[in-house]
Short mmCIF file of C-alpha atoms and ligand atoms in Angstrom, two decimals:
data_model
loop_
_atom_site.label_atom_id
_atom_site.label_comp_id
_atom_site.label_asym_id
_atom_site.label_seq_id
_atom_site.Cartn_x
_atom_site.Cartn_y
_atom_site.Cartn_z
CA UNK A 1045 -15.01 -4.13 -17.16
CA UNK A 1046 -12.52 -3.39 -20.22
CA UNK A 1047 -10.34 -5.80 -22.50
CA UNK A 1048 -7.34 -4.59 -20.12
CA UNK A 1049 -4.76 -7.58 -20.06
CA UNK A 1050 -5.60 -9.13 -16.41
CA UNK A 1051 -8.12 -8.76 -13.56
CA UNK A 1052 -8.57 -9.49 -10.67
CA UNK A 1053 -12.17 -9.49 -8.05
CA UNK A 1054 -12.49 -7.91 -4.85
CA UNK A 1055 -15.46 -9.49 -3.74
CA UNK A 1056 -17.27 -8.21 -0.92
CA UNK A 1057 -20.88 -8.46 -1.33
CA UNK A 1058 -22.29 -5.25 -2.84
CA UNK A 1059 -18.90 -3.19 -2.43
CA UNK A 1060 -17.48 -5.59 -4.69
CA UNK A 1061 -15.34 -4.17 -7.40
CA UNK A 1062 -12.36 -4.80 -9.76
CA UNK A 1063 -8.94 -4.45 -10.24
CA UNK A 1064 -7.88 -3.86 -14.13
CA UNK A 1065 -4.00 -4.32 -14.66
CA UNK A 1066 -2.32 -3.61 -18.19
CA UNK A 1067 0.29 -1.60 -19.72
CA UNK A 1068 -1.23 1.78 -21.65
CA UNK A 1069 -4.19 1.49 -20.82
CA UNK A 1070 -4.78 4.99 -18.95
CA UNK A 1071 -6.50 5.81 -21.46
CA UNK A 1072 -9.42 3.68 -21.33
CA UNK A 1073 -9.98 4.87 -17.90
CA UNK A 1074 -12.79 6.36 -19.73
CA UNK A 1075 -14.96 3.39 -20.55
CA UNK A 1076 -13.77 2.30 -16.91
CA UNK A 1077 -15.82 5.13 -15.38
CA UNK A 1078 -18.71 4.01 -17.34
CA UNK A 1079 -18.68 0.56 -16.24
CA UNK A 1080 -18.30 0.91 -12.49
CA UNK A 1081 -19.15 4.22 -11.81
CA UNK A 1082 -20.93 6.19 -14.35
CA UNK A 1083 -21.02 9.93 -13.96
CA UNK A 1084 -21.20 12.90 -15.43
CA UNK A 1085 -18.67 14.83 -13.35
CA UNK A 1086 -15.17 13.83 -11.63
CA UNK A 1087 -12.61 15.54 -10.18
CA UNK A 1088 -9.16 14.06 -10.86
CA UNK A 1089 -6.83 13.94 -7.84
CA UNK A 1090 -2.86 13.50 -8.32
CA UNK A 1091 0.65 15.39 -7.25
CA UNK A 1092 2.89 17.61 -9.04
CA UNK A 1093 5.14 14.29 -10.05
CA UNK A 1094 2.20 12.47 -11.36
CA UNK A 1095 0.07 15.39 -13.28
CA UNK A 1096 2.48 14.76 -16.36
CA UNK A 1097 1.71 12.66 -17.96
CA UNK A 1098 -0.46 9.77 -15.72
CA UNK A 1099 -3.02 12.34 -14.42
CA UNK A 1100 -3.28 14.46 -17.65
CA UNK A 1101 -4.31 11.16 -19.32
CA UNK A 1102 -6.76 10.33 -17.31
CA UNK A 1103 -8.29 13.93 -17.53
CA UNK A 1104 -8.36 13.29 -21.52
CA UNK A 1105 -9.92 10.43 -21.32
CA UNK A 1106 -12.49 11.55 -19.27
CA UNK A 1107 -13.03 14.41 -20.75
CA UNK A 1108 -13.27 12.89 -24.46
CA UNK A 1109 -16.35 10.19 -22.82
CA UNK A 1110 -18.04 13.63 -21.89
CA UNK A 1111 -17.31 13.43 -18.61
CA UNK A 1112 -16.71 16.89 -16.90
CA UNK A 1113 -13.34 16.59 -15.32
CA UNK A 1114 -11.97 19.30 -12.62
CA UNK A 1115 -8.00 18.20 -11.79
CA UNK A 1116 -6.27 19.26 -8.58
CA UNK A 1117 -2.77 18.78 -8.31
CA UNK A 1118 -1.43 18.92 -4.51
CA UNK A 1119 2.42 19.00 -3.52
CA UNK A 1120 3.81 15.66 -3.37
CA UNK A 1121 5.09 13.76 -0.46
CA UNK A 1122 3.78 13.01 3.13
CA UNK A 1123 2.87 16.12 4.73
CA UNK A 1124 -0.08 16.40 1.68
CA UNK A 1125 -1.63 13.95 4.25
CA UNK A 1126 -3.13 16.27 6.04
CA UNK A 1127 -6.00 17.90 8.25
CA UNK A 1128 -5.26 21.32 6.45
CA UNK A 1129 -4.87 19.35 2.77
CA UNK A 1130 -8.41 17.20 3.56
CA UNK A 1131 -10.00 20.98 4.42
CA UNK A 1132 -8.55 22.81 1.49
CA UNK A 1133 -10.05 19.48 -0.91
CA UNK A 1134 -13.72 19.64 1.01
CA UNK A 1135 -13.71 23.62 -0.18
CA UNK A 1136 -12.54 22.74 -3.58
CA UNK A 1137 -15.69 19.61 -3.75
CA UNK A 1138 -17.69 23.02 -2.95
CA UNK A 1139 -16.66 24.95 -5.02
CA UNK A 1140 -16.71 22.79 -8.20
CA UNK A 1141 -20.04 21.83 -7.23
CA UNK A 1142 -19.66 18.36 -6.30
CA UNK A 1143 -23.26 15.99 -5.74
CA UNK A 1144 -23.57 12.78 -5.14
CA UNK A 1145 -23.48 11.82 -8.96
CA UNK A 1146 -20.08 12.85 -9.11
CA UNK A 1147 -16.71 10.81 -8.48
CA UNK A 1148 -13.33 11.13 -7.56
CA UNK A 1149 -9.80 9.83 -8.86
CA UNK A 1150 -7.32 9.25 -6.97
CA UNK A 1151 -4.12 9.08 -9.50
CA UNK A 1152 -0.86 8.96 -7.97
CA UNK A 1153 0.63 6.84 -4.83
CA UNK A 1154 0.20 6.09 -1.38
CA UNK A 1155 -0.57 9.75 -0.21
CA UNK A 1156 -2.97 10.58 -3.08
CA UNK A 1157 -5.15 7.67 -2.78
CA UNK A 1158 -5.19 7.68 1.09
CA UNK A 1159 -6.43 11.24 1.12
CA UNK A 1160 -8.48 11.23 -1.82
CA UNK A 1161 -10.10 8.02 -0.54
CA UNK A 1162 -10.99 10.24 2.79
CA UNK A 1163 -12.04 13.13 0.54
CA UNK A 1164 -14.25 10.47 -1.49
CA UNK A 1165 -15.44 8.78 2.09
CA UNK A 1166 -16.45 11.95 4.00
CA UNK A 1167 -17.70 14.81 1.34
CA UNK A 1168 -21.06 15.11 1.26
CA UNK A 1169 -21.73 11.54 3.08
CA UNK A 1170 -20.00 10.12 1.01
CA UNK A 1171 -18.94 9.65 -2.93
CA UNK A 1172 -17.76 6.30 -5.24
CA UNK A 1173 -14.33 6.68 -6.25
CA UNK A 1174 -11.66 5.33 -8.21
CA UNK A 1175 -8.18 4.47 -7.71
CA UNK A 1176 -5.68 4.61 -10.43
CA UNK A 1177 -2.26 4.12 -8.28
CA UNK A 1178 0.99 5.02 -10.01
CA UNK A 1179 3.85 3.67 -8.01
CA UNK A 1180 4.26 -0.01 -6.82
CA UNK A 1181 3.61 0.72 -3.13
CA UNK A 1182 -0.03 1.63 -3.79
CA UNK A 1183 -0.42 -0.85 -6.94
CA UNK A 1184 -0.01 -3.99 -4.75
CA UNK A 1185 -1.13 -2.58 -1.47
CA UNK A 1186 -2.77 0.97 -0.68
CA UNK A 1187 -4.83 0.87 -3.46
CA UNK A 1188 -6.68 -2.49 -2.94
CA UNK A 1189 -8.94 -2.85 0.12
CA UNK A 1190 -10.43 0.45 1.01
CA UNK A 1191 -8.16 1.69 4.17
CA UNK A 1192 -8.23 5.94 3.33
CA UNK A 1193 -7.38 8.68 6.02
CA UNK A 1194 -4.72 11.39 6.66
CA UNK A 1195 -2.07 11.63 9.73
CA UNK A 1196 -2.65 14.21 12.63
CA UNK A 1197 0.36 16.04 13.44
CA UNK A 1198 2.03 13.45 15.85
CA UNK A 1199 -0.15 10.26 14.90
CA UNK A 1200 0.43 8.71 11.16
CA UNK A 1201 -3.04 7.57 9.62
CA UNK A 1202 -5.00 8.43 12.58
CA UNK A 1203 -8.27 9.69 11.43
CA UNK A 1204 -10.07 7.68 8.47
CA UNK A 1205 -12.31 4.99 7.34
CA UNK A 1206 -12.97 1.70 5.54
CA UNK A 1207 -14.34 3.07 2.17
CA UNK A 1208 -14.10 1.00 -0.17
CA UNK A 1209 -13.40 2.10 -4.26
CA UNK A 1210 -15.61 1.45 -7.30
CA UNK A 1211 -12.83 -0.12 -9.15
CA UNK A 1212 -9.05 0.22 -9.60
CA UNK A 1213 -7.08 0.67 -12.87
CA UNK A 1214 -3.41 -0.37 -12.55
CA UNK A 1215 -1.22 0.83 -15.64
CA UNK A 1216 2.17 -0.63 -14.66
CA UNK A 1217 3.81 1.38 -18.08
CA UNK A 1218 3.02 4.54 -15.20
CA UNK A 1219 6.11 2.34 -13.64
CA UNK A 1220 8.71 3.76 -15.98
CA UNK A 1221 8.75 7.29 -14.82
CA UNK A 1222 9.02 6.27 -10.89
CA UNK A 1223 12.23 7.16 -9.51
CA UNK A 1224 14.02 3.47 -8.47
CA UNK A 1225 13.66 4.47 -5.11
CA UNK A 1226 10.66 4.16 -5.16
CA UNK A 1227 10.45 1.57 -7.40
CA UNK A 1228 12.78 -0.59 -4.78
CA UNK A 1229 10.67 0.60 -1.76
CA UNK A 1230 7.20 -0.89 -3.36
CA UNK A 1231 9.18 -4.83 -3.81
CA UNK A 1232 9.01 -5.26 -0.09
CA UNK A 1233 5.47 -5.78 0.19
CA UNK A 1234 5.90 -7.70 -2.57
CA UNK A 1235 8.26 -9.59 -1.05
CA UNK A 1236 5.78 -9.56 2.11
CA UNK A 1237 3.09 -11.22 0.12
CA UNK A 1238 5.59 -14.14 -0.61
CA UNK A 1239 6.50 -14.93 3.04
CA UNK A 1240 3.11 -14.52 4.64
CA UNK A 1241 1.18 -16.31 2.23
CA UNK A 1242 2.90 -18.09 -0.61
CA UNK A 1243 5.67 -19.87 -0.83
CA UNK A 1244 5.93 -20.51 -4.98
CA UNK A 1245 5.51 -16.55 -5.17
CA UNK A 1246 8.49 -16.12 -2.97
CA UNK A 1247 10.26 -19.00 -5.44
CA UNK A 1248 9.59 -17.01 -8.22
CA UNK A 1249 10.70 -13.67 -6.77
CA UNK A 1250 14.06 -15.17 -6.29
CA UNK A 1251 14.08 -16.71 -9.89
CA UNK A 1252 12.99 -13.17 -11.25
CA UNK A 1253 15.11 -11.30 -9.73
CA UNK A 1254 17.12 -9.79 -12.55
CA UNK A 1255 13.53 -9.13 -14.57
CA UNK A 1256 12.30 -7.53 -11.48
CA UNK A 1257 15.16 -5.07 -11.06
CA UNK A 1258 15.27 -4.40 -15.19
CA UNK A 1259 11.02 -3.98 -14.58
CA UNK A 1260 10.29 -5.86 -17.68
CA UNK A 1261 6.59 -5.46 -18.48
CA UNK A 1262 5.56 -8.83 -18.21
CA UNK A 1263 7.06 -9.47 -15.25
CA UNK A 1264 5.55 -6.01 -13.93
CA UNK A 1265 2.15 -7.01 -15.14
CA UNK A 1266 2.99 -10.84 -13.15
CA UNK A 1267 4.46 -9.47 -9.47
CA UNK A 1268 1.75 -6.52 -9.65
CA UNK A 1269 -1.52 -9.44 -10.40
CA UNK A 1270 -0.53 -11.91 -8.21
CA UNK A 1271 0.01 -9.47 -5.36
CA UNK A 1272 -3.54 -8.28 -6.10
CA UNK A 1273 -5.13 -11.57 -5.79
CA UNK A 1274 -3.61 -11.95 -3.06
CA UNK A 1275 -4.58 -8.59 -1.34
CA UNK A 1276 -7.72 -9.13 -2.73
CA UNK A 1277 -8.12 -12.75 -0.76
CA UNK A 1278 -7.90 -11.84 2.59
CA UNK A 1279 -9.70 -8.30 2.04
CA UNK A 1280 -12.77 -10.48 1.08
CA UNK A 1281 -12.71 -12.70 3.87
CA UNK A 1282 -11.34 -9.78 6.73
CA UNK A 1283 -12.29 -6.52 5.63
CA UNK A 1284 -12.47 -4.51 8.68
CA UNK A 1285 -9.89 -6.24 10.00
CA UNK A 1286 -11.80 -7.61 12.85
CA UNK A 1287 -10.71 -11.58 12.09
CA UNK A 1288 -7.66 -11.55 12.76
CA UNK A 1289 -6.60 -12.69 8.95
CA UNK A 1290 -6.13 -9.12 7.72
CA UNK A 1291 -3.52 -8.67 10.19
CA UNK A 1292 -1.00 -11.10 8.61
CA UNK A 1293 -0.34 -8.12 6.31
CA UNK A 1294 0.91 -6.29 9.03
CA UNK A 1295 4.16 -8.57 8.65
CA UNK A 1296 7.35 -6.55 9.51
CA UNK A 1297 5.04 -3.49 10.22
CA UNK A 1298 5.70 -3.46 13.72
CA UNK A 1299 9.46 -3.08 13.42
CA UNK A 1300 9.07 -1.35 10.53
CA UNK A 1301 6.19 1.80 11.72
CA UNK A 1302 8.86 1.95 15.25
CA UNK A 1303 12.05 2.17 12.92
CA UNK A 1304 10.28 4.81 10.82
CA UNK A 1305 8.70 7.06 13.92
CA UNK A 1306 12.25 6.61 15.88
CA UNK A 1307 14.31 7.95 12.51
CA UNK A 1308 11.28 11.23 12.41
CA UNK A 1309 9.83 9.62 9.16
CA UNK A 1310 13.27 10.88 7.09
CA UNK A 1311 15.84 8.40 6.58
CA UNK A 1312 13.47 5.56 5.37
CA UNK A 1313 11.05 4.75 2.89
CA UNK A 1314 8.05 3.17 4.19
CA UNK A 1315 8.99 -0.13 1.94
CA UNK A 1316 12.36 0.39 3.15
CA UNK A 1317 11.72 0.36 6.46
CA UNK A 1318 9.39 -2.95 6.03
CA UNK A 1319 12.25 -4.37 4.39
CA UNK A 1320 14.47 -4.29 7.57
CA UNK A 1321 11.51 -5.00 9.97
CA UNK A 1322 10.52 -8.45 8.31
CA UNK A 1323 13.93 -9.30 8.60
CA UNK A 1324 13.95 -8.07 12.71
CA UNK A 1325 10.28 -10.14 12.80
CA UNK A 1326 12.09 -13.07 11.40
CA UNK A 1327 14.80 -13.15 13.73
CA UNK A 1328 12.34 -12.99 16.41
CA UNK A 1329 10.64 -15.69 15.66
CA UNK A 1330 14.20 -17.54 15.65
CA UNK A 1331 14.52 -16.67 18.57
CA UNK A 1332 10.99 -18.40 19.91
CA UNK A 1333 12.22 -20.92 17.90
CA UNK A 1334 9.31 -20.31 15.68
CA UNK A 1335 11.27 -20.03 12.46
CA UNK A 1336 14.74 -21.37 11.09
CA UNK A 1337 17.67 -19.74 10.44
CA UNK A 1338 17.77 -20.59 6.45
CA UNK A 1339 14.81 -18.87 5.69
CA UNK A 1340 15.64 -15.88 7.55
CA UNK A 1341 19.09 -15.96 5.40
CA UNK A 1342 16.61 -16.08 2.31
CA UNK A 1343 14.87 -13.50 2.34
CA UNK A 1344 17.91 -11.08 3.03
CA UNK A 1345 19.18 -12.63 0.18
CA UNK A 1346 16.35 -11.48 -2.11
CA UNK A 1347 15.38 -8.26 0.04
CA UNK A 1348 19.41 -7.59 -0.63
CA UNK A 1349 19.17 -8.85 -4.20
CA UNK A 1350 16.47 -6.74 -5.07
CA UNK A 1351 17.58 -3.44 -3.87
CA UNK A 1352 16.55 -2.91 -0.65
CA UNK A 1353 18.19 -2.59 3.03
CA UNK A 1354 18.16 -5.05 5.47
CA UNK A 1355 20.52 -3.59 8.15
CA UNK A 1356 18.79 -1.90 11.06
CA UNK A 1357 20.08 1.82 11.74
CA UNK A 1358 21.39 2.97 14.95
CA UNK A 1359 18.19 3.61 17.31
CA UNK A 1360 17.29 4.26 20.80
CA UNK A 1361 16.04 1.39 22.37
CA UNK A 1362 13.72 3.08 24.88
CA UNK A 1363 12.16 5.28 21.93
CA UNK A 1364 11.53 2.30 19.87
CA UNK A 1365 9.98 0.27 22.85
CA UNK A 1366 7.73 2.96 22.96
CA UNK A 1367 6.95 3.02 19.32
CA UNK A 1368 5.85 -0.92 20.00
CA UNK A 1369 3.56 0.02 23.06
CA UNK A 1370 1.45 2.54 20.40
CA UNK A 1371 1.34 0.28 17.43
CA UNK A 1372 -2.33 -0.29 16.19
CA UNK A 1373 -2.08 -3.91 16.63
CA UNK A 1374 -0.93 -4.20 20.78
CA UNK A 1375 -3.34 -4.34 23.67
CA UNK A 1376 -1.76 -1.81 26.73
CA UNK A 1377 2.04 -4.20 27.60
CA UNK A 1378 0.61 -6.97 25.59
CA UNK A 1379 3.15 -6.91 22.39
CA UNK A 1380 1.55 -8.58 19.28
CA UNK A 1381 3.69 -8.98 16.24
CA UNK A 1382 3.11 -10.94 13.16
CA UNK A 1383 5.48 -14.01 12.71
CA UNK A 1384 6.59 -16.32 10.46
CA UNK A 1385 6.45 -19.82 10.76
CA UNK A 1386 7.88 -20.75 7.16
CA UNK A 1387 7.78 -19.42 3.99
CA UNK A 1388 4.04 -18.57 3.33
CA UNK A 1389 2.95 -19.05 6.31
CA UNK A 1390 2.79 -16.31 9.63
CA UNK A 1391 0.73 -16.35 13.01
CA UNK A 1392 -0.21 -13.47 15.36
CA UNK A 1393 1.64 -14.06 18.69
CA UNK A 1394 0.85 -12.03 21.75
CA UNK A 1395 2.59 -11.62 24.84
CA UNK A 1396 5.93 -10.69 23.45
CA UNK A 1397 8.83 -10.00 25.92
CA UNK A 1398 10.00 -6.96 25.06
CA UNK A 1399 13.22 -7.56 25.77
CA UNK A 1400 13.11 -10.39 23.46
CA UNK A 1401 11.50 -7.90 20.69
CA UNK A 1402 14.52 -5.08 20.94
CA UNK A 1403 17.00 -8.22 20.74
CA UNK A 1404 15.61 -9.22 17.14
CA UNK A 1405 16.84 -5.20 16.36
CA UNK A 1406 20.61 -7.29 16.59
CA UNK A 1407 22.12 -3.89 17.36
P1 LIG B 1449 3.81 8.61 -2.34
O1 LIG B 1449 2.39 8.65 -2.67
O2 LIG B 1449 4.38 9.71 -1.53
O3 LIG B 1449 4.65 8.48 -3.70
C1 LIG B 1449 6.05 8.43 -3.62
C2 LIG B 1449 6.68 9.48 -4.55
O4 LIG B 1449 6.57 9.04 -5.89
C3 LIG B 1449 6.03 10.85 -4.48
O5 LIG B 1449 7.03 11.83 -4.58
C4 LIG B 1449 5.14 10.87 -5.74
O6 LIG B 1449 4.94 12.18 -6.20
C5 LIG B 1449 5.98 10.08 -6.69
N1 LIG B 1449 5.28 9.38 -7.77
C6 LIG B 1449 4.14 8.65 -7.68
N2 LIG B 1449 3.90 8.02 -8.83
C7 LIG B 1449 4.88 8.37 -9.68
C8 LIG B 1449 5.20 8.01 -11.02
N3 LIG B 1449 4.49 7.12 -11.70
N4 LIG B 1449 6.28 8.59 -11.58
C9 LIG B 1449 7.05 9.48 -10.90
N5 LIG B 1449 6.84 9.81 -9.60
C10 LIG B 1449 5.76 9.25 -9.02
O7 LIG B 1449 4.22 7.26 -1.57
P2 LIG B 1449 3.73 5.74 -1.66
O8 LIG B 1449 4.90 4.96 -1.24
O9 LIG B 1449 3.06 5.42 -2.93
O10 LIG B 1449 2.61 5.68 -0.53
C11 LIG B 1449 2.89 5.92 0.83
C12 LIG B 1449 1.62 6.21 1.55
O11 LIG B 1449 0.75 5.09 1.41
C13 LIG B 1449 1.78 6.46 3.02
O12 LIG B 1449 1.05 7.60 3.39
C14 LIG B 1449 1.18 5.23 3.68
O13 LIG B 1449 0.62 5.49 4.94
C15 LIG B 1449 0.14 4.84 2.68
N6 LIG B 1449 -0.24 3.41 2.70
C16 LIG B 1449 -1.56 3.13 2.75
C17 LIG B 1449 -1.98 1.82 2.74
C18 LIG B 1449 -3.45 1.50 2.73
O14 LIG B 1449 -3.81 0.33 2.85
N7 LIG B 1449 -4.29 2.47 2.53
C19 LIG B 1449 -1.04 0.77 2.68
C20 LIG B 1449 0.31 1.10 2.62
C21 LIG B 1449 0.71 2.43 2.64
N1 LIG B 1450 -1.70 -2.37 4.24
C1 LIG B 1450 -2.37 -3.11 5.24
C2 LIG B 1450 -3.82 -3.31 4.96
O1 LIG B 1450 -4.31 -2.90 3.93
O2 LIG B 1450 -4.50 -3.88 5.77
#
């Protein structure tokens, strides 16, 4: 696609695509476009954190390849997830006279690819876009494998589709301006990668741990590939997630989506809250004797190391065995969580007790 420093393949037949990775390279997102999507008309999506400078160098870009480039910048943060956000982006396709020629861009995290992925999936049957994520969250997860939609009120990601994108471009320099947060939150599924599917990626987590924190660029450029390829793996082989193998990256999400709902989506960061939950999944599978005791203590140990929390809050039980019953992945009473059985390695196992379950909360 472009001489960007790595890249990785997404291949799935003829909605394959590629990931570019580098450092500066936002620029070039011009010569991107005309690789994997040509067009003479995109309209830039991002937040008001992101529009200086990420999504105003995009626009440039663009706009110096002659493409014509319309940029909406929404409010940041969760709530821009929504019905009345998706509406007020349909009119604005409308408006700007959107066809099927043109693209969108998603720049920005989580929230601006998820909706801007719906945006690209549903306007006028549908439209090729591209995903330029800017924090670590969506560089090693959101952005890669095509899962887009918004929340309804009381029901988080509840309405959207598998649409794939036409490429990504991931500029981890766009890395220096995220608040450390942030920054912390987005190493847990990094982290996650490590446990559910390789063991010397885990090993070099721990040895990194100090580059990690300090984001030196090369390591950046490292953590942010290698979770890619490995994103990229079992999106090729499970994309709808109807295999059962797409599921492993569920790890922790269980705990984590019930901690997050219980708390009213405040006191923790998504990444955060995975953070804790693989750590309540690991103690669960202890406790089936599924798992040892060691590797629980290590990953604490780099969860800890690396920023993040690994102490469960103060919950209602009751609330959070609710919160289980309405997770995605369980069947009516049948409890499904992801386990692990070692380092790199988790299962699916059904038929959880839930008493067992709230026990691995250790509070
Ligand atoms: P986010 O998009 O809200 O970004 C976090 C914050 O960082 C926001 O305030 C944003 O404005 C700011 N920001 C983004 N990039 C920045 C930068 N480079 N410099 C300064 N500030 C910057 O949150 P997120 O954690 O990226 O994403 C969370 C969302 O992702 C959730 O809605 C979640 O459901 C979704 N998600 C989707 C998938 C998927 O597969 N589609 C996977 C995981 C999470
Ligand atoms: N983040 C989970 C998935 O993409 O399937």
């Amino acid at each position: 696609m472009i001489d960007s420093t790595h890249s990785v393949q997404v291949d799935l037949g003829p909605r394959s695509y590629q990931i570019s990775i580098g450092t500066r390279i936002l620029d070039r997102v011009g010569s991107v476009v005309g690789s994997c999507c040509p067009t003479q008309h995109a309209v830039v999506v991002t937040d008001e954190n992101v529009e200086q400078p990420h999504a105003m160098n995009v626009a440039k870009s663009l706009q110096e390849t002659g493409v014509q480039t319309d940029l909406v910048v929404l409010p940041s943060g969760e709530s821009t997830k929504s019905i009345e956000v998706a509406e007020q982006l349909w009119k604005k396709c409308l408006e700007v006279e959107v066809n099927r020629k043109s693209i969108i861009v998603a720049v920005g995290g989580g929230v601006i690819g998820d909706l801007a992925g719906f945006i690209a999936a549903t306007y006028a049957r549908g439209l090729r876009f591209l995903q330029i994520p800017t924090t670590l969250l969506a560089q090693v997860d959101s952005s890669v494998g095509g899962k887009v939609g918004i929340n309804l009120p009381d029901a988080k990601n509840m309405v959207g589709a598998f649409w794939q994108p036409a490429g990504v471009l991931i500029d981890t320099a766009t890395l220096d301006t995220l608040p450390a947060r942030e920054y912390r939150a987005g190493l847990a599924e990094v982290v996650k990668y490590g446990v559910i599917l390789d063991e010397e990626f885990f090993e070099y987590l721990e040895r990194t741990e100090r580059d990690i924190n300090q984001r030196k660029p090369s390591v950046l450029i490292d953590i942010v590939e290698r979770s890619c390829q490995l994103k990229a793996k079992i999106v090729s082989e499970d994309e709808r997630e109807e295999s059962g193998l797409r599921v492993v990256l569920n790890y922790g999400h269980t705990f984590a989506h019930a901690l997050e709902s219980v708390t009213g989506y405040r006191e923790l960061l998504h990444g955060e809250a995975v953070s804790i939950g693989m750590l309540c999944a690991s103690r669960l599978a202890e406790h089936l004797g599924r798992f040892d005791h060691a590797s629980t203590e290590r990953q604490a140990a780099l969860l800890q190391n690396l920023g993040l929390p690994v102490a469960v809050p103060q919950v209602d039980h009751a609330n959070i065995l609710k919160a289980f019953r309405s997770d995605k992945k369980s069947e009516g009473n049948n409890l499904r969580f992801v386990l692990p059985s070692r380092i790199g390695k988790v299962e699916l196992v059904e038929h959880i007790d839930p008493q067992d379950a709230l026990g691995a909360l250790g509070n």
